[in-house]
XYZ file of C-alpha atoms in Angstrom:
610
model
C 0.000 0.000 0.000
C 1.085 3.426 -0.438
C 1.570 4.567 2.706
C 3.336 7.508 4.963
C 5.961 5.732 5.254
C 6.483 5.849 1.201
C 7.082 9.429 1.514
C 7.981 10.784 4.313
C 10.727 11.417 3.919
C 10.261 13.223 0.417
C 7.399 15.143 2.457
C 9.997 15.860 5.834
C 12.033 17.093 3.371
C 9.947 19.867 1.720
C 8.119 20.952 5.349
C 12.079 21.120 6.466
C 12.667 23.825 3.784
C 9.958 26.464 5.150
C 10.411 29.109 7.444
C 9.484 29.168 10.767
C 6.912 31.954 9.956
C 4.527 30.037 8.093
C 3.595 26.265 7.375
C 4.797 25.758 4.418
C 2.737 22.417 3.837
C -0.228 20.742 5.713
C 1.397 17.388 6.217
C -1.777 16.213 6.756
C -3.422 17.400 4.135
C -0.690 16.311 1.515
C -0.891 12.604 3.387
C -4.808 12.779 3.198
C -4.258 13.525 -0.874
C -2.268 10.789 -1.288
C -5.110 8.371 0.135
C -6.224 8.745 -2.966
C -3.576 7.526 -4.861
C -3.183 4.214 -2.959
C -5.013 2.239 -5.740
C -2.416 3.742 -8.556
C 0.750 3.488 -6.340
C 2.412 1.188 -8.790
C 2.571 4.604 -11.014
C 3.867 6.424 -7.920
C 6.659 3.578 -7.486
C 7.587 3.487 -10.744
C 7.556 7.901 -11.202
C 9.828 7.500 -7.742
C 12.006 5.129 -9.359
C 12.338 6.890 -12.565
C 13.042 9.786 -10.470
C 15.927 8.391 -8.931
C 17.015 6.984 -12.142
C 16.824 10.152 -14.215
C 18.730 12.295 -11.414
C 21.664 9.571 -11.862
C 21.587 9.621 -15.098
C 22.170 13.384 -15.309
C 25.647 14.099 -14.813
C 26.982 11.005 -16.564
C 26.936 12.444 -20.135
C 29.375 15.607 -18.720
C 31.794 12.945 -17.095
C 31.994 10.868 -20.281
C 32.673 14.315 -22.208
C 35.579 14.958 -19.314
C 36.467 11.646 -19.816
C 36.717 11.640 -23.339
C 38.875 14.841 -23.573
C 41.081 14.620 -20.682
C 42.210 10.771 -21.573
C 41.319 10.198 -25.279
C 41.451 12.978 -26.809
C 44.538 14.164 -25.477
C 45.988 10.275 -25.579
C 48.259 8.824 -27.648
C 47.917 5.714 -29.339
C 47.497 2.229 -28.399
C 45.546 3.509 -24.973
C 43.698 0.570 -23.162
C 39.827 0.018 -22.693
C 38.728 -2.456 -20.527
C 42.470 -4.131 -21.315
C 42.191 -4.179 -24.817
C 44.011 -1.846 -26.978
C 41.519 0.383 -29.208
C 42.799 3.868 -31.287
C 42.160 7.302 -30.620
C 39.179 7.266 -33.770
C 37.639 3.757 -32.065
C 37.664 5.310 -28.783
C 35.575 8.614 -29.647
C 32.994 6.800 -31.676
C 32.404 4.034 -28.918
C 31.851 7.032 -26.419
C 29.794 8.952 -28.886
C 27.711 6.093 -29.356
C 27.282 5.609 -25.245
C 26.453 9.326 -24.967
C 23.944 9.083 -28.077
C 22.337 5.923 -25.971
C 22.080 7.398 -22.703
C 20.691 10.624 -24.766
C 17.843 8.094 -26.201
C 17.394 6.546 -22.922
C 17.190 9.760 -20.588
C 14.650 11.097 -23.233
C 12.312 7.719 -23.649
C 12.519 7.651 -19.180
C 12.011 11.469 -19.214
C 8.700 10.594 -21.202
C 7.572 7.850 -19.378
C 8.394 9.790 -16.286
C 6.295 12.766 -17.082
C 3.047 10.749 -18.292
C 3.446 8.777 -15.253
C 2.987 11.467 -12.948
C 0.691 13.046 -14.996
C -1.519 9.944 -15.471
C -1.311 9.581 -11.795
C -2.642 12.905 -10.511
C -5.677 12.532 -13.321
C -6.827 9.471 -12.031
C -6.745 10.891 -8.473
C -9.054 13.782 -9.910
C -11.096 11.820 -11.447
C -11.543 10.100 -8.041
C -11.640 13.216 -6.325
C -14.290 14.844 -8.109
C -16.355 11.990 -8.240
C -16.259 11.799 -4.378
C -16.913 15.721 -4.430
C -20.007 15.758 -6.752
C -21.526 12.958 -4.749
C -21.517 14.293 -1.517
C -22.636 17.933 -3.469
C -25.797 15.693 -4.303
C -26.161 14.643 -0.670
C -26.110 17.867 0.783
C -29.082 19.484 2.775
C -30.206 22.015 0.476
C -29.803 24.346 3.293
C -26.432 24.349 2.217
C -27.529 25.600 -1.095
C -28.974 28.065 0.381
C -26.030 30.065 2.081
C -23.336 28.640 -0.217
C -23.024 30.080 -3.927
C -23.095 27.822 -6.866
C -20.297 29.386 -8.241
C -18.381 28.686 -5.375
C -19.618 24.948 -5.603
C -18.397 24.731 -9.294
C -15.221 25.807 -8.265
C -14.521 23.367 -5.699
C -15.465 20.723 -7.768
C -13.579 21.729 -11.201
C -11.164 24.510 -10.916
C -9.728 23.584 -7.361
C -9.931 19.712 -7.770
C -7.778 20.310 -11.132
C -5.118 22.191 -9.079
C -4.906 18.841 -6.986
C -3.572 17.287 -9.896
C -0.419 19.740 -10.089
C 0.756 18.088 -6.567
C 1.649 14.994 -8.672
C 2.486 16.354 -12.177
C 4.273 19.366 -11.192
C 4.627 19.194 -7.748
C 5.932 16.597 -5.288
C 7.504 14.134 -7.563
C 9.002 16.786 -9.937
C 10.371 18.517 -7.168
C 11.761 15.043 -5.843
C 13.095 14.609 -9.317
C 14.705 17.781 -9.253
C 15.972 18.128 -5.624
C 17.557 14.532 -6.895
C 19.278 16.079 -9.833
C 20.536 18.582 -7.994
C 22.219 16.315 -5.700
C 23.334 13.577 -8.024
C 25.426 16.895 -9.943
C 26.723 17.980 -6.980
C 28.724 14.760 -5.799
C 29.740 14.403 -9.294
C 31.565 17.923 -9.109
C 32.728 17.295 -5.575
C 33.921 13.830 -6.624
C 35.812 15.201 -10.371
C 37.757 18.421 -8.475
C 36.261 19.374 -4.361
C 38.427 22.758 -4.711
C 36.914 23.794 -8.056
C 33.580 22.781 -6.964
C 33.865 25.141 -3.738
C 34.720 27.928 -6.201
C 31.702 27.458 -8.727
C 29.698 27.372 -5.766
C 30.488 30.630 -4.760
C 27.679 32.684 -6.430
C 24.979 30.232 -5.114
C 24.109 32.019 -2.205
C 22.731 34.673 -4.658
C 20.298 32.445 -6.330
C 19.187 31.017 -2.457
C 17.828 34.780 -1.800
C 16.481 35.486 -4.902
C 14.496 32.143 -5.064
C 13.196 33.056 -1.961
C 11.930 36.591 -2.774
C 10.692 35.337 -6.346
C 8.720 32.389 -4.603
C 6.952 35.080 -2.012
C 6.401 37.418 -5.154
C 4.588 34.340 -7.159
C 2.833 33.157 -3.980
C 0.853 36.534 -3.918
C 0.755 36.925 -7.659
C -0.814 33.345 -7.131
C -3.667 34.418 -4.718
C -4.161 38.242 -7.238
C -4.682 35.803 -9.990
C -7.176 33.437 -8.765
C -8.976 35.716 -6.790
C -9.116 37.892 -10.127
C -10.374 34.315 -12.391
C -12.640 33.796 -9.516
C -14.262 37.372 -9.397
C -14.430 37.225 -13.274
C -16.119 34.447 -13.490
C -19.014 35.140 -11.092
C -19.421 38.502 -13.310
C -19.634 36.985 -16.442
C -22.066 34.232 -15.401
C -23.821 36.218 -13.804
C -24.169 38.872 -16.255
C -24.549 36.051 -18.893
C -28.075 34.554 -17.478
C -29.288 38.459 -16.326
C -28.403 39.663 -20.336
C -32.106 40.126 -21.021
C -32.178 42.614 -17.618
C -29.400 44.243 -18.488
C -30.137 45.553 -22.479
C -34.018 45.536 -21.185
C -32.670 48.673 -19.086
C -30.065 49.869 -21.443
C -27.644 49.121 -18.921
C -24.849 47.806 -21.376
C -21.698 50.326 -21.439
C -22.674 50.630 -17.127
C -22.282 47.118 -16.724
C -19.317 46.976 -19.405
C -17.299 49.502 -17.576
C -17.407 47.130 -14.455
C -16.694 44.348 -16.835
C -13.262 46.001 -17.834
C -12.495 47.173 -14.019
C -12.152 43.441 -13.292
C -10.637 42.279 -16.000
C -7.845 45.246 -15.524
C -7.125 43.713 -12.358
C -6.665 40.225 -13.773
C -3.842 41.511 -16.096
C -2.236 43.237 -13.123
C -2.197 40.255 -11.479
C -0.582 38.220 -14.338
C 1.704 41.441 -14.865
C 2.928 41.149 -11.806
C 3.723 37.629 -11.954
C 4.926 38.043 -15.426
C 7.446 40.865 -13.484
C 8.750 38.173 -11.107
C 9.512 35.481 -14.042
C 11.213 38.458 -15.944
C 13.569 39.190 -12.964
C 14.382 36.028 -11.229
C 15.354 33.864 -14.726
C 17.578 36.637 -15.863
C 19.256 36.629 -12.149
C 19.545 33.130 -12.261
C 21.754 33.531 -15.534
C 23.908 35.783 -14.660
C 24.667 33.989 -11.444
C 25.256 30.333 -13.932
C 27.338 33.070 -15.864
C 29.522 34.254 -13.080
C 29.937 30.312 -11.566
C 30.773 29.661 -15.379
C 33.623 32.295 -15.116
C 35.054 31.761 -11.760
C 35.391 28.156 -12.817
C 37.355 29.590 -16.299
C 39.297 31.931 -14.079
C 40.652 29.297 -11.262
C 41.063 26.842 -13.873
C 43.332 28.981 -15.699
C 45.618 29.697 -12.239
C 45.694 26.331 -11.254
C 46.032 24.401 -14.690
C 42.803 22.233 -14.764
C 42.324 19.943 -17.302
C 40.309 20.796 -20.297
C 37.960 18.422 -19.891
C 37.290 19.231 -16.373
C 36.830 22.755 -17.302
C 34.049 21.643 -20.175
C 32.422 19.145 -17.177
C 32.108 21.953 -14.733
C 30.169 24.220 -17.586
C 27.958 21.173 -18.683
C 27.186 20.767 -14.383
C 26.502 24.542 -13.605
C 23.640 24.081 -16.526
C 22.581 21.067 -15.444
C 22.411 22.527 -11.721
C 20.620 25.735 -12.280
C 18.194 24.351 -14.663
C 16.392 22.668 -12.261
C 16.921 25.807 -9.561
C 15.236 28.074 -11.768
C 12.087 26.230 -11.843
C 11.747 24.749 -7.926
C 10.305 27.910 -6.618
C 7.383 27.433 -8.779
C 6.963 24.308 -8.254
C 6.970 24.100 -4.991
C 4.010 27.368 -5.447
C 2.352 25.413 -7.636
C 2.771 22.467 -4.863
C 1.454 24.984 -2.389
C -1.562 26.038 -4.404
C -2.691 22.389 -4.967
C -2.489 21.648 -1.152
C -4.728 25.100 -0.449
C -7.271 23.636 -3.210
C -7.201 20.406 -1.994
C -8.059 21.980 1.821
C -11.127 23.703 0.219
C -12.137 20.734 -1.691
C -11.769 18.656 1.462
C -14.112 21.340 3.650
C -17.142 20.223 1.163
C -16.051 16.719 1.540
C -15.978 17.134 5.553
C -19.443 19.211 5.473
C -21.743 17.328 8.238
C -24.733 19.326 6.693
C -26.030 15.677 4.403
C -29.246 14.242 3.973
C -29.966 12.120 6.665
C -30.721 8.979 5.233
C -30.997 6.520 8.542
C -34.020 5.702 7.774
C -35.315 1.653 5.819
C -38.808 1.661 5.157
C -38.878 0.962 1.933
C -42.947 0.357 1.172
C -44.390 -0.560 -2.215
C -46.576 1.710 -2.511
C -48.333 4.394 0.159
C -52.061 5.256 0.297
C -51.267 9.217 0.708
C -52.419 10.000 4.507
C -50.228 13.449 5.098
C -50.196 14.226 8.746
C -48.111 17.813 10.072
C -48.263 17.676 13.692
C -47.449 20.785 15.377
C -44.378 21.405 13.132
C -42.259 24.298 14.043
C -39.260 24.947 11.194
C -36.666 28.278 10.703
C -34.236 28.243 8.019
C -31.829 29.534 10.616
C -32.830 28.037 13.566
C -34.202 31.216 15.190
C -36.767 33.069 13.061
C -39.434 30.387 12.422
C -40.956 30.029 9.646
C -43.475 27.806 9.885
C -45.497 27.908 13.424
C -47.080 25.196 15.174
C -48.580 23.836 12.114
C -50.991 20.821 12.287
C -53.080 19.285 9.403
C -54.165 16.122 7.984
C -54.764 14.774 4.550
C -56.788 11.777 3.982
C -55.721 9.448 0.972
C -56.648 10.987 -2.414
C -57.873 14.066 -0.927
C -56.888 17.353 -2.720
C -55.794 20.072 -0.108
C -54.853 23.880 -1.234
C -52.439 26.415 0.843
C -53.014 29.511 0.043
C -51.557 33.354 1.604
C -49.649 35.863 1.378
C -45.830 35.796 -0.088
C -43.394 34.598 2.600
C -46.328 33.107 4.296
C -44.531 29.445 4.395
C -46.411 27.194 1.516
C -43.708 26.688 -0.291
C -41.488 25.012 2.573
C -44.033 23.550 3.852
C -43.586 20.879 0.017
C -40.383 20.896 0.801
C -40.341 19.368 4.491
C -42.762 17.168 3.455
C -39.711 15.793 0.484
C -37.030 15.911 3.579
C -35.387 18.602 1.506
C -35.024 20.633 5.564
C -35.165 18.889 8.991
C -37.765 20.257 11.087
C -36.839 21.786 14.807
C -39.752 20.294 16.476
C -42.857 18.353 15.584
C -43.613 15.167 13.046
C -44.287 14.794 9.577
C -45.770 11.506 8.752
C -47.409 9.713 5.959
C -49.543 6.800 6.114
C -48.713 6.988 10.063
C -44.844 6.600 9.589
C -43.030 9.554 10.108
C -41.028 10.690 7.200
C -37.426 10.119 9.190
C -38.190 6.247 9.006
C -38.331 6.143 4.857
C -35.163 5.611 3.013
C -34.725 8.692 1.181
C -35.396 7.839 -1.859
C -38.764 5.783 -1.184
C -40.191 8.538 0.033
C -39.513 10.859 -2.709
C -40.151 8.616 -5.525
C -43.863 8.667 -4.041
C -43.832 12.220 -4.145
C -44.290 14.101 -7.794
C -43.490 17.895 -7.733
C -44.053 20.881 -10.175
C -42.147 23.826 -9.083
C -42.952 27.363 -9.981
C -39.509 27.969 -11.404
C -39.082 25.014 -13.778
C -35.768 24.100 -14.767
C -34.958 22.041 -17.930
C -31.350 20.795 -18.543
C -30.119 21.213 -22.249
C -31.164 18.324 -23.630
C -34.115 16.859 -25.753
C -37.536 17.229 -24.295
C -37.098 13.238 -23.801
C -34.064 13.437 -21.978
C -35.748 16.203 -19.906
C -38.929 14.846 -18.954
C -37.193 11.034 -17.859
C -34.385 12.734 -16.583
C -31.985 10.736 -18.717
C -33.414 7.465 -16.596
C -32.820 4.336 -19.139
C -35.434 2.164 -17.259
C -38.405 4.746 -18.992
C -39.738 3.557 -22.153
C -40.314 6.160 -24.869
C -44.138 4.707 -24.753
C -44.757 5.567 -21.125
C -43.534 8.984 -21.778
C -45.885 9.255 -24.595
C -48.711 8.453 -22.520
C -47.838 10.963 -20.122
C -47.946 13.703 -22.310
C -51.350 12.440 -24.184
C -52.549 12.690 -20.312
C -51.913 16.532 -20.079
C -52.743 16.953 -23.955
C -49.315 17.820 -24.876
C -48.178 14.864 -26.881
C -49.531 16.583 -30.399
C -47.807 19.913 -28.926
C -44.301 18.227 -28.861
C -44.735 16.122 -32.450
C -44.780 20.067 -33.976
C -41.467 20.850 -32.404
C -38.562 20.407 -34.913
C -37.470 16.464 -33.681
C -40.322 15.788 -31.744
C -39.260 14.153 -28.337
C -35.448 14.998 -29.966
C -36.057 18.598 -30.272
C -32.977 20.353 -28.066
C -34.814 22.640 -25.701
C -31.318 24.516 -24.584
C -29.874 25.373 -21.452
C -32.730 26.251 -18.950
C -35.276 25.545 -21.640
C -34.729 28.803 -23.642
C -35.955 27.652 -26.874
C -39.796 27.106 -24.709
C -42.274 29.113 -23.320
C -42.882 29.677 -19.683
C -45.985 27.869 -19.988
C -44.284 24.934 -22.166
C -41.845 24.023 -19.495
C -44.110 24.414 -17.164
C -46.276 21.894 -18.982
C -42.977 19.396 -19.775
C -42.287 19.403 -15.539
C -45.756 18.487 -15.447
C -45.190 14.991 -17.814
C -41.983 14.610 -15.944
C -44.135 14.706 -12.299
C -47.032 12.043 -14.251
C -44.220 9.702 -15.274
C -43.481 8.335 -12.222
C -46.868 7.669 -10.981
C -46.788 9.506 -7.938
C -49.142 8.675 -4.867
C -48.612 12.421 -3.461
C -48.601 14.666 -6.317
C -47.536 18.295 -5.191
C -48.298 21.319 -7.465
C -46.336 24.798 -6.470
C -48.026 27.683 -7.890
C -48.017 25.460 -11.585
C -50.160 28.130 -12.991
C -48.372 31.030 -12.267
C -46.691 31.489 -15.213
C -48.701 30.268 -17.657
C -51.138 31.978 -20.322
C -55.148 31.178 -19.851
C -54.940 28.819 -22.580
C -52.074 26.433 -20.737
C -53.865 27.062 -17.720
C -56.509 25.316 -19.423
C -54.767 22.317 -20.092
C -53.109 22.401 -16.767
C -56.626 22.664 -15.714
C -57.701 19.808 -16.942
C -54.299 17.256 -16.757
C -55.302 18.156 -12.864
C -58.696 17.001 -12.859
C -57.649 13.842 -14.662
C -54.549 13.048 -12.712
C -55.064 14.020 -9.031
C -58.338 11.209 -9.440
C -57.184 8.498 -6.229
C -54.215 10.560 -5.341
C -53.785 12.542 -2.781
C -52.901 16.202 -3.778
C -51.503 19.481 -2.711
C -52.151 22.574 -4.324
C -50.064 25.680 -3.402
C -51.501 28.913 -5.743
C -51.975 32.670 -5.663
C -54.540 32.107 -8.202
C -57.721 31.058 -6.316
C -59.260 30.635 -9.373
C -57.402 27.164 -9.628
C -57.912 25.707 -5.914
C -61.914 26.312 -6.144
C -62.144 22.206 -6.760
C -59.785 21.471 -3.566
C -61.691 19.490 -0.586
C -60.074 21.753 1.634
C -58.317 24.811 1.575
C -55.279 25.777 4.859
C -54.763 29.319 4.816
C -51.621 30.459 5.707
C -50.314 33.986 7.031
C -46.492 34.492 8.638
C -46.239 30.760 9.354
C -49.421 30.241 11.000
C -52.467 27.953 10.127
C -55.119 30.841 9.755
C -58.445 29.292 8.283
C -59.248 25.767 7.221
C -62.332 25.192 5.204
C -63.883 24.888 1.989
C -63.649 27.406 -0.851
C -67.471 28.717 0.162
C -66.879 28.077 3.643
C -64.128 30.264 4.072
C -65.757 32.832 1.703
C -68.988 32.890 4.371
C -66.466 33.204 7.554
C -65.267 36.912 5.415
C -62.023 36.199 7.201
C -58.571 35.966 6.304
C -59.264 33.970 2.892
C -62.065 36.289 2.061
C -60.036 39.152 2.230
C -57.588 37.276 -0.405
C -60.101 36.363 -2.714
C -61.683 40.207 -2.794
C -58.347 41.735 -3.186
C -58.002 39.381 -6.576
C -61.680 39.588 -8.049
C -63.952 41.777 -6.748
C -61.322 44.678 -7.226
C -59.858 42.924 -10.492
C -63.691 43.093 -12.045
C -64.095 46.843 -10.767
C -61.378 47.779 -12.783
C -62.404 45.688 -15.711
C-alpha cells in the first residue's frame, strides 16, 4: 500500500525547507491527498524510481565528455579500454555512441516519467471529483442556500484540477529535481572538491532570490485566482441576467465594471509576469559568473580541459532545475490550499440524513403535520405550530400571502429541511423512518420555477433514466394533452430545448415538468403555484391534466390564483407561518375572514377595474 511511510521522507524534506513563519505544507493534508492515490501506487513507485534513475543519469553524459577529452582525446595511441588496446578514432565513436544511448534513454525515461505522474494525478481527480459531486448531491439544500453555486463549481472543477499539479508538477518533480541537484553535486565534488567550492560561490545569490521570487509568485498566485474567480461570477452572472441588463439599457454601465475586473486580472498576471522576468535573468547571470570563476581558477591552477568543459555542462545542469523549484513548490502549495477547500465540502456534516429503511411498495397518501415548528436559521421560524391532515386521495390547497410558508411547507414534506420540532408523517410513519429515496419517488413535484437541462424534451422529462420507455412517456404527455404539442417541435421528443429551456415558453416548461411529475406515478402529487406562469390557454390544459390526474391521489395545491384551488376538498390558509383558516372554498368565503379578504383583493377589485 502506499503509505506515509512511502514518503515521508520526500514530504519531511519539503516541510524542512519552510520558514518558521509560516507552514509551508499541511502534512496532513498532503498525506490525506495521497489516500487517494493508494489504488495507482504502482505509477507512484515506478515515477519515484524513474526519479531516482533520471537524477543519476544526469551528470553522466558531462563525465563521459571529461572523460573523453582529458584521456582520449589528449591520448596517444594504443591507450587501453577495458584491457584491450583500441585507437584514438575507435575510442571517440564508442563514447559517442554511449552518450547518443544514454541521450535516447534519458529522453524515452524522461517521457515515461512525465506521463506517469501526470496519469497519476488525473486518475486521483477523477476520483476526487467523483467523491466531491456525490456528496454535493447529498447535501441538505440548506447548504444551497447560504453557499453560492459558483463557489460549488469551483470546488469541484477549478480547485480539484489544481490537486492534480501536486503529482504532475509538484511533489515528484520537485523530488526529481531536488535529486538532480544532488546527483550533480557529488559528481563535481567527486571530479575536483576545490573547483567545486569555487563554482559554488555565487549560489548564495540564487538562495535569496528564489526566496523573494517564490513570495512574489505566492501573492501573484492568490491576485490571480482571486481575479479568475471574481471574473467568473461577473460573467455568469451577467450572462443569465443579459435580457435585464439591455431591457434597461444598462450595457456600457455594466461593461465599464466588466473592464475594471478584467484590468485587475492583467495586473495580477503582470505582476507575476514581473517576477519570471527578474528572477530567470538573475539566475543567468549567477550560472554566468559560476561559469567564469570556474574559467578563471582553472586557468591559475592548470585544470584539465575536460574538467573545465564538465564543470560548464554541471553549472547548466544545476541551475536548470533551480530556476524552476520555486514554482513548483508554489504550484505544490496552491494544490495543497485547493485540496483543503475541496476537502471542507467533503468534511461538510450538513447531508441528507438517510438513517431511515422503510422501503414500502406503494403508500395510500395520509399526510399528517403535527405541530411542526421549522426556521431556516434556527431562530426566526418560519413555519409555526402547524398541524393538518390529509386523507388518501384528498386534494388540499395552501393559500396566503408571499413569505407566508407554503412553499417550505412541500419541501419538508420531500425531507429537503429537517424540522426543529414536531412530526411529519405519511400513512402513520413519520417521514425520518423512509429511506430517502422511497419517500420521494412517491412524491411528484411541479415547481414554480421550472428548470430544464439542455437536452431533448425526452431526456428532460425522464431525466436521462434508461429504465423509462419512450411509450410511457408518450402516454404521459397524451394525459396533459401535450403529446400533439411536442410532435410540432422540430425532432419531436429529440427537439434540443437549450440550457434552462430557452428555446420554450414559460408555460411549455411548465407543462414538460408536469409529464416529468405524471411519469413516475406519484401517490402524493404536489403542485407549487403550476399556474403562475402560464397563459389562460395552458392554464386550461393544466386545468384539466389536474382534474384527470389528481383522481385516487392525494394532492396538494399551493396557488396565488384562487381561481385554480376552487375544486380542492379543503383549503389551509396560511399567514407568517401560522395555520389561519381551514375550510372549503365557500366556507371560508362565508367566515369573510382571512381567505375572504384574499379572494376580494383578486376579483372583486380585479372586475371593478375591468
Amino acid at each position: 500500500m502506499l503509505s506515509e511511510s512511502n514518503i515521508s521522507f520526500a514530504l519531511h524534506t519539503f516541510i524542512s525547507l519552510s520558514d518558521n513563519k509560516k507552514v509551508f505544507f499541511d502534512f496532513a493534508l498532503l498525506r490525506r491527498v495521497f489516500r487517494y492515490a493508494k489504488p495507482y501506487r504502482k505509477k507512484f513507485y515506478w515515477s519515484v524510481v524513474l526519479a531516482i534513475t533520471l537524477a543519476i543519469f544526469t551528470p553522466i553524459r558531462p563525465w563521459l565528455i571529461q572523460l573523453t577529452v582529458n584521456d582520449y582525446i589528449s591520448a596517444k595511441p594504443g591507450t587501453t579500454f577495458f584491457n584491450r588496446k583500441l585507437d584514438i578514432a575507435g575510442m571517440l565513436i564508442l563514447i559517442t555512441v554511449i552518450q547518443i544511448g544514454l541521450i535516447l534513454i534519458e529522453t524515452l525515461m524522461r517521457f515515461v516519467f512525465s506521463f506517469t505522474t501526470a496519469s497519476l494525478g488525473q486518475s486521483v481527480v477523477k476520483d476526487l471529483r467523483v467523491e466531491t459531486y456525490k456528496k454535493i448531491l447529498n447535501l441538505n439544500l440548506s447548504q444551497f442556500d447560504k453557499t453560492p453555486v459558483g463557489t460549488l463549481t469551483t470546488r469541484t472543477i477549478s480547485d480539484i484540477e489544481s490537486v492534480n499539479d501536486i503529482f504532475s508538477d509538484g511533489l515528484v518533480p520537485v523530488i526529481a529535481d531536488l535529486l538532480t541537484i544532488l546527483c550533480v553535486l557529488v559528481f563535481m565534488f567527486y571530479a575536483d572538491w576545490q573547483l567545486a567550492f569555487i563554482a559554488l560561490i555565487p549560489f548564495p545569490i540564487i538562495i535569496v532570490a528564489t526566496y523573494y521570487f517564490k513570495e512574489s509568485i505566492n501573492k501573484s498566485f492568490q491576485r490571480v485566482r482571486n481575479a479568475i474567480a471574481a471574473l467568473n461570477s461577473f460573467v455568469q452572472e451577467h450572462l443569465s441576467g443579459m435580457a435585464v441588463v439591455q431591457a434597461f439599457a444598462a450595457e456600457e454601465k455594466e461593461f465599464n465594471k466588466f473592464k475594471k475586473i478584467n484590468r485587475e486580472h492583467r495586473n495580477a498576471n503582470i505582476r507575476g509576469i514581473m517576477a519570471y522576468s527578474i528572477f530567470f535573468p538573475v539566475v543567468e547571470v549567477v550560472s554566468a559568473l559560476s561559469i567564469g570563476l570556474i574559467v578563471w581558477y582553472s586557468s591559475e591552477h592548470k585544470i584539465a580541459a575536460g574538467t573545465i568543459m564538465s564543470f560548464i555542462l554541471y553549472i547548466n545542469l544545476l541551475f536548470r532545475p533551480l530556476r524552476m523549484l520555486a514554482d513548483k513548490f508554489n504550484v505544490l502549495q496552491m494544490g495543497i490550499i485547493a485540496s483543503d477547500r475541496v476537502f471542507k465540502v467533503l468534511d461538510n456534516p450538513d447531508v441528507a440524513d438517510n438513517a431511515g429503511t422503510y422501503k414500502p411498495q406503494q403508500v395510500k397518501g395520509k399526510i399528517e403535520f403535527d405541530k411542526v415548528w421549522f426556521a431556516y436559521d434556527n431562530e426566526n421560524y418560519v413555519l409555526k405550530n402547524v398541524s393538518f391532515v390529509a386523507s388518501p386521495g384528498e386534494t388540499i390547497a395552501i393559500v396566503g400571502h408571499t413569505g407566508s410558508g407554503k412553499t417550505t411547507i412541500i419541501s419538508l414534506l420531500n425531507r429537503l429541511y429537517h424540522i426543529q420540532k414536531g412530526d411529519i408523517r405519511i400513512d402513520d410513519v413519520g417521514i425520518e423512518d423512509f429511506e430517502l429515496n422511497a419517500l420521494r419517488s412517491k412524491i411528484g413535484v411541479v415547481l414554480q420555477d421550472v428548470f430544464l437541462f439542455s437536452g431533448s424534451v425526452m431526456d428532460n422529462i425522464t431525466l436521462r433514466n434508461p429504465e423509462i420507455p419512450a411509450e410511457k412517456v408518450i402516454e404521459a404527455a397524451k394525459m396533459i394533452e401535450m403529446h400533439d404539442f411536442i410532435m410540432q417541435l422540430p425532432g419531436g421528443y429529440d427537439y434540443n430545448v437549450m440550457e434552462r429551456g430557452a428555446t420554450l415558453s414559460l408555460g411549455q416548461r411548465q407543462l414538460l415538468s408536469f409529464i416529468r411529475a405524471m411519469l413516475y406515478n406519484p401517490s402524493v402529487l404536489i403542485l407549487d403555484e403550476a399556474t403562475s406562469s402560464v397563459d389562460t390557454e395552458s392554464e386550461q390544459l393544466i386545468q384539466h391534466a389536474i382534474d384527470t390526474v389528481i383522481s385516487g391521489r392525494t394532492s396538494i395545491i399551493i396557488a396565488h390564483r384562487l381561481s385554480t384551488i376552487r375544486k380542492a376538498s379543503r383549503i389551509i390558509v396560511l399567514d407568517k407561518g401560522v395555520v389561519k383558516e381551514t375550510g372549503t372554498h365557500d366556507e371560508l368565503l362565508q367566515k369573510g375572514g382571512f381567505y375572504s379578504q384574499l379572494y376580494e383583493i383578486q376579483f372583486v377589485k380585479k372586475n371593478n377595474v375591468l
